mmCIF file of C-alpha atoms in Angstrom:
data_model
loop_
_atom_site.group_PDB
_atom_site.id
_atom_site.type_symbol
_atom_site.label_atom_id
_atom_site.label_comp_id
_atom_site.label_asym_id
_atom_site.label_seq_id
_atom_site.Cartn_x
_atom_site.Cartn_y
_atom_site.Cartn_z
ATOM 1 C CA UNK A 1 -0.010 0.007 -0.003
ATOM 2 C CA UNK A 2 1.199 3.507 -0.812
ATOM 3 C CA UNK A 3 2.256 5.352 2.365
ATOM 4 C CA UNK A 4 2.406 9.115 2.604
ATOM 5 C CA UNK A 5 4.282 10.969 5.258
ATOM 6 C CA UNK A 6 3.131 14.394 6.368
ATOM 7 C CA UNK A 7 6.265 16.349 7.096
ATOM 8 C CA UNK A 8 6.326 19.687 8.895
ATOM 9 C CA UNK A 9 9.245 21.872 7.760
ATOM 10 C CA UNK A 10 10.417 25.284 8.946
ATOM 11 C CA UNK A 11 10.512 28.148 6.490
ATOM 12 C CA UNK A 12 14.160 29.038 7.071
ATOM 13 C CA UNK A 13 17.384 27.099 6.709
ATOM 14 C CA UNK A 14 18.455 24.477 9.205
ATOM 15 C CA UNK A 15 21.682 22.657 9.904
ATOM 16 C CA UNK A 16 21.887 19.288 8.236
ATOM 17 C CA UNK A 17 20.775 16.522 10.601
ATOM 18 C CA UNK A 18 22.580 13.162 10.697
ATOM 19 C CA UNK A 19 20.255 10.323 9.689
ATOM 20 C CA UNK A 20 20.963 8.481 12.912
ATOM 21 C CA UNK A 21 20.217 11.509 15.075
ATOM 22 C CA UNK A 22 16.975 12.119 13.264
ATOM 23 C CA UNK A 23 16.020 8.451 13.475
ATOM 24 C CA UNK A 24 16.700 8.513 17.190
ATOM 25 C CA UNK A 25 14.454 11.530 17.688
ATOM 26 C CA UNK A 26 11.439 9.941 15.997
ATOM 27 C CA UNK A 27 12.058 6.248 16.682
ATOM 28 C CA UNK A 28 9.406 6.131 19.423
ATOM 29 C CA UNK A 29 6.702 7.087 16.939
ATOM 30 C CA UNK A 30 7.786 5.408 13.692
ATOM 31 C CA UNK A 31 8.548 1.952 12.424
ATOM 32 C CA UNK A 32 12.355 1.399 12.432
ATOM 33 C CA UNK A 33 12.693 1.095 8.643
ATOM 34 C CA UNK A 34 10.692 4.255 8.071
ATOM 35 C CA UNK A 35 12.665 6.105 10.743
ATOM 36 C CA UNK A 36 15.928 5.187 9.030
ATOM 37 C CA UNK A 37 14.644 6.160 5.569
ATOM 38 C CA UNK A 38 13.329 9.473 6.869
ATOM 39 C CA UNK A 39 16.650 10.113 8.524
ATOM 40 C CA UNK A 40 18.351 9.719 5.144
ATOM 41 C CA UNK A 41 15.714 11.931 3.561
ATOM 42 C CA UNK A 42 16.312 14.608 6.189
ATOM 43 C CA UNK A 43 20.041 14.642 5.510
ATOM 44 C CA UNK A 44 19.450 14.951 1.782
ATOM 45 C CA UNK A 45 16.960 17.797 2.195
ATOM 46 C CA UNK A 46 18.916 19.699 4.861
ATOM 47 C CA UNK A 47 16.156 19.341 7.451
ATOM 48 C CA UNK A 48 15.816 18.061 11.004
ATOM 49 C CA UNK A 49 12.754 17.174 13.062
ATOM 50 C CA UNK A 50 11.911 17.032 16.747
ATOM 51 C CA UNK A 51 9.444 14.141 16.936
ATOM 52 C CA UNK A 52 7.214 11.820 14.968
ATOM 53 C CA UNK A 53 3.978 9.941 15.438
ATOM 54 C CA UNK A 54 1.355 8.096 13.370
ATOM 55 C CA UNK A 55 -1.074 10.534 11.799
ATOM 56 C CA UNK A 56 -4.871 10.234 12.267
ATOM 57 C CA UNK A 57 -5.172 9.156 8.628
ATOM 58 C CA UNK A 58 -4.242 5.564 8.000
ATOM 59 C CA UNK A 59 -0.837 4.878 6.454
ATOM 60 C CA UNK A 60 0.443 8.412 7.243
ATOM 61 C CA UNK A 61 3.081 9.750 9.575
ATOM 62 C CA UNK A 62 3.515 13.249 10.989
ATOM 63 C CA UNK A 63 6.908 14.718 11.720
ATOM 64 C CA UNK A 64 7.200 17.888 13.742
ATOM 65 C CA UNK A 65 9.678 20.737 13.941
ATOM 66 C CA UNK A 66 9.103 23.841 16.020
ATOM 67 C CA UNK A 67 11.493 26.777 15.766
ATOM 68 C CA UNK A 68 10.228 30.183 16.877
ATOM 69 C CA UNK A 69 6.720 29.046 16.073
ATOM 70 C CA UNK A 70 7.340 29.189 12.306
ATOM 71 C CA UNK A 71 5.964 26.203 10.380
ATOM 72 C CA UNK A 72 5.104 25.181 6.862
ATOM 73 C CA UNK A 73 3.745 21.791 5.863
ATOM 74 C CA UNK A 74 4.311 19.495 2.940
ATOM 75 C CA UNK A 75 3.345 15.928 2.100
ATOM 76 C CA UNK A 76 6.038 13.521 0.952
ATOM 77 C CA UNK A 77 5.355 10.023 -0.370
ATOM 78 C CA UNK A 78 7.381 7.260 1.167
ATOM 79 C CA UNK A 79 8.224 6.138 -2.375
ATOM 80 C CA UNK A 80 9.976 9.489 -2.847
ATOM 81 C CA UNK A 81 11.937 8.866 0.338
ATOM 82 C CA UNK A 82 12.943 5.452 -0.991
ATOM 83 C CA UNK A 83 14.125 7.173 -4.186
ATOM 84 C CA UNK A 84 16.253 9.503 -2.072
ATOM 85 C CA UNK A 85 17.716 6.419 -0.423
ATOM 86 C CA UNK A 86 18.558 4.898 -3.795
ATOM 87 C CA UNK A 87 20.208 8.141 -4.853
ATOM 88 C CA UNK A 88 22.409 7.919 -1.761
ATOM 89 C CA UNK A 89 23.819 4.612 -3.008
ATOM 90 C CA UNK A 90 24.206 5.930 -6.545
ATOM 91 C CA UNK A 91 26.187 8.938 -5.258
ATOM 92 C CA UNK A 92 28.894 6.745 -3.720
ATOM 93 C CA UNK A 93 32.104 7.103 -5.805
ATOM 94 C CA UNK A 94 32.962 3.389 -5.983
ATOM 95 C CA UNK A 95 36.191 4.137 -7.804
ATOM 96 C CA UNK A 96 37.527 5.612 -4.538
ATOM 97 C CA UNK A 97 36.804 2.472 -2.538
ATOM 98 C CA UNK A 98 38.965 -0.519 -1.753
ATOM 99 C CA UNK A 99 36.992 -3.307 -3.408
ATOM 100 C CA UNK A 100 36.911 -6.983 -2.549
ATOM 101 C CA UNK A 101 34.913 -9.567 -4.518
ATOM 102 C CA UNK A 102 33.779 -12.763 -2.800
ATOM 103 C CA UNK A 103 32.451 -15.481 -5.108
ATOM 104 C CA UNK A 104 30.374 -14.042 -7.938
ATOM 105 C CA UNK A 105 30.146 -10.666 -6.188
ATOM 106 C CA UNK A 106 26.564 -10.266 -7.423
ATOM 107 C CA UNK A 107 25.424 -8.583 -4.239
ATOM 108 C CA UNK A 108 26.961 -5.315 -3.054
ATOM 109 C CA UNK A 109 27.606 -3.390 0.128
ATOM 110 C CA UNK A 110 29.588 -0.287 0.978
ATOM 111 C CA UNK A 111 31.413 0.154 4.311
ATOM 112 C CA UNK A 112 32.961 3.229 5.894
ATOM 113 C CA UNK A 113 35.714 1.951 8.168
ATOM 114 C CA UNK A 114 38.647 3.134 10.283
ATOM 115 C CA UNK A 115 41.710 0.822 10.362
ATOM 116 C CA UNK A 116 41.997 1.116 14.150
ATOM 117 C CA UNK A 117 38.300 0.601 14.871
ATOM 118 C CA UNK A 118 37.740 -2.696 16.739
ATOM 119 C CA UNK A 119 34.088 -2.995 15.655
ATOM 120 C CA UNK A 120 35.162 -2.381 12.071
ATOM 121 C CA UNK A 121 37.457 -5.400 12.351
ATOM 122 C CA UNK A 122 34.582 -7.467 13.723
ATOM 123 C CA UNK A 123 32.364 -6.366 10.835
ATOM 124 C CA UNK A 124 35.078 -7.294 8.355
ATOM 125 C CA UNK A 125 35.178 -10.790 9.827
ATOM 126 C CA UNK A 126 31.376 -11.044 9.441
ATOM 127 C CA UNK A 127 31.469 -9.782 5.844
ATOM 128 C CA UNK A 128 34.092 -12.384 5.016
ATOM 129 C CA UNK A 129 31.534 -15.091 5.867
ATOM 130 C CA UNK A 130 29.036 -13.910 3.227
ATOM 131 C CA UNK A 131 29.139 -15.568 -0.185
ATOM 132 C CA UNK A 132 28.816 -13.814 -3.568
ATOM 133 C CA UNK A 133 29.388 -10.346 -2.204
ATOM 134 C CA UNK A 134 31.261 -7.267 -3.456
ATOM 135 C CA UNK A 135 32.525 -5.145 -0.572
ATOM 136 C CA UNK A 136 33.304 -1.505 -1.329
ATOM 137 C CA UNK A 137 35.345 -0.184 1.620
ATOM 138 C CA UNK A 138 35.671 3.552 1.994
ATOM 139 C CA UNK A 139 38.542 4.036 4.409
ATOM 140 C CA UNK A 140 37.631 6.784 6.859
ATOM 141 C CA UNK A 141 40.657 7.235 9.184
ATOM 142 C CA UNK A 142 39.175 9.700 11.627
ATOM 143 C CA UNK A 143 40.174 8.156 14.984
ATOM 144 C CA UNK A 144 43.864 9.070 15.240
ATOM 145 C CA UNK A 145 47.142 9.858 13.494
ATOM 146 C CA UNK A 146 47.856 6.130 13.662
ATOM 147 C CA UNK A 147 44.656 5.482 11.714
ATOM 148 C CA UNK A 148 45.764 7.919 9.036
ATOM 149 C CA UNK A 149 49.208 6.264 8.816
ATOM 150 C CA UNK A 150 47.661 2.814 8.486
ATOM 151 C CA UNK A 151 45.172 4.020 5.864
ATOM 152 C CA UNK A 152 47.944 5.631 3.834
ATOM 153 C CA UNK A 153 50.029 2.467 3.939
ATOM 154 C CA UNK A 154 47.066 0.358 2.809
ATOM 155 C CA UNK A 155 46.171 2.693 -0.039
ATOM 156 C CA UNK A 156 49.769 2.864 -1.206
ATOM 157 C CA UNK A 157 50.250 -0.898 -1.164
ATOM 158 C CA UNK A 158 50.576 -2.728 -4.514
ATOM 159 C CA UNK A 159 47.264 -4.497 -3.732
ATOM 160 C CA UNK A 160 45.226 -2.274 -1.353
ATOM 161 C CA UNK A 161 42.432 -4.838 -1.048
ATOM 162 C CA UNK A 162 44.819 -7.566 0.083
ATOM 163 C CA UNK A 163 46.629 -5.140 2.412
ATOM 164 C CA UNK A 164 43.331 -4.060 3.961
ATOM 165 C CA UNK A 165 42.231 -7.689 4.514
ATOM 166 C CA UNK A 166 45.616 -8.637 5.994
ATOM 167 C CA UNK A 167 45.438 -5.793 8.505
ATOM 168 C CA UNK A 168 41.769 -5.962 9.482
ATOM 169 C CA UNK A 169 41.480 -9.775 9.624
ATOM 170 C CA UNK A 170 44.985 -10.908 10.558
ATOM 171 C CA UNK A 171 46.630 -7.903 12.175
ATOM 172 C CA UNK A 172 49.407 -7.878 9.584
ATOM 173 C CA UNK A 173 50.590 -4.299 9.147
ATOM 174 C CA UNK A 174 51.068 -2.995 5.608
ATOM 175 C CA UNK A 175 54.559 -1.875 4.607
ATOM 176 C CA UNK A 176 55.365 1.758 5.386
ATOM 177 C CA UNK A 177 55.545 4.053 2.380
ATOM 178 C CA UNK A 178 55.951 7.651 3.677
ATOM 179 C CA UNK A 179 56.653 9.040 0.195
ATOM 180 C CA UNK A 180 53.275 7.931 -1.205
ATOM 181 C CA UNK A 181 50.456 10.448 -1.593
ATOM 182 C CA UNK A 182 47.281 8.620 -0.574
ATOM 183 C CA UNK A 183 44.443 11.167 -0.814
ATOM 184 C CA UNK A 184 43.523 10.830 2.858
ATOM 185 C CA UNK A 185 41.931 14.278 3.112
ATOM 186 C CA UNK A 186 39.768 13.459 0.091
ATOM 187 C CA UNK A 187 38.494 10.326 1.835
ATOM 188 C CA UNK A 188 37.844 12.183 5.099
ATOM 189 C CA UNK A 189 35.919 14.852 3.178
ATOM 190 C CA UNK A 190 33.973 12.143 1.383
ATOM 191 C CA UNK A 191 32.887 10.510 4.631
ATOM 192 C CA UNK A 192 31.777 13.837 6.074
ATOM 193 C CA UNK A 193 29.808 14.609 2.909
ATOM 194 C CA UNK A 194 27.799 11.446 3.630
ATOM 195 C CA UNK A 195 27.414 12.470 7.265
ATOM 196 C CA UNK A 196 29.638 9.674 8.542
ATOM 197 C CA UNK A 197 30.429 10.490 12.181
ATOM 198 C CA UNK A 198 31.624 7.123 13.415
ATOM 199 C CA UNK A 199 32.588 3.706 12.123
ATOM 200 C CA UNK A 200 31.653 1.192 10.959
ATOM 201 C CA UNK A 201 28.785 2.310 8.739
ATOM 202 C CA UNK A 202 27.324 -0.203 6.288
ATOM 203 C CA UNK A 203 25.355 1.127 3.313
ATOM 204 C CA UNK A 204 23.131 -1.180 1.269
ATOM 205 C CA UNK A 205 22.142 -0.779 -2.359
ATOM 206 C CA UNK A 206 18.678 0.450 -1.369
ATOM 207 C CA UNK A 207 20.360 3.359 0.438
ATOM 208 C CA UNK A 208 19.611 2.173 3.963
ATOM 209 C CA UNK A 209 22.420 1.906 6.443
ATOM 210 C CA UNK A 210 23.521 0.178 9.634
ATOM 211 C CA UNK A 211 25.795 2.045 12.001
ATOM 212 C CA UNK A 212 27.914 -0.124 14.236
ATOM 213 C CA UNK A 213 28.555 -3.834 14.424
ATOM 214 C CA UNK A 214 26.158 -6.322 12.817
ATOM 215 C CA UNK A 215 26.506 -10.099 12.488
ATOM 216 C CA UNK A 216 26.630 -11.788 9.080
ATOM 217 C CA UNK A 217 23.057 -13.075 9.362
ATOM 218 C CA UNK A 218 21.654 -9.586 9.934
ATOM 219 C CA UNK A 219 23.707 -8.129 7.101
ATOM 220 C CA UNK A 220 22.668 -10.879 4.692
ATOM 221 C CA UNK A 221 18.963 -10.248 5.387
ATOM 222 C CA UNK A 222 19.349 -6.759 3.925
ATOM 223 C CA UNK A 223 21.341 -7.731 0.836
ATOM 224 C CA UNK A 224 19.602 -7.876 -2.542
#
């Protein structure tokens, strides 16, 4: 059934809200999948909301924002929100990722990951269990200078995908290459442009995301 979502938006500009923050604000009133999708929609439309609840009309939701008493209202179809999700996946510059193909690689996932993040290493181990998967890793070394050094060494390795796997799964450090230029700032800027504020973040090809650790079974349920 076609769902509409009644969204209340302010008539002046707002700071961009992170999808997770927005989802957290409205989670009590919305289904989890819709909360996550609306969080993505909020980030793409530069809006943030205070709360959410089912609307009186069936198959509708109301989202509320109150700043200085100034409101305007618009209706957005959930299908449009799903399209925004899909556009999120399509905007990922896969050529900047470290790509690993498992089996046929017919299913895809993108991961933002820091080389010194313990939960990222756990997620890598879970992803390695999944058959027929292409993993696009966007290295996001935000935790420390050590993270940036490790990221640079991985990206400058002859085979970055193998170097990444060796480090994340086996603890084998990549060879140091201080003379290599590895576009770290570009990758940090990329993560911030997608509102990545922590790692790991898994993005699926429908544009939905999981932030934090997830076991292989939970990840596989969301793959297409």
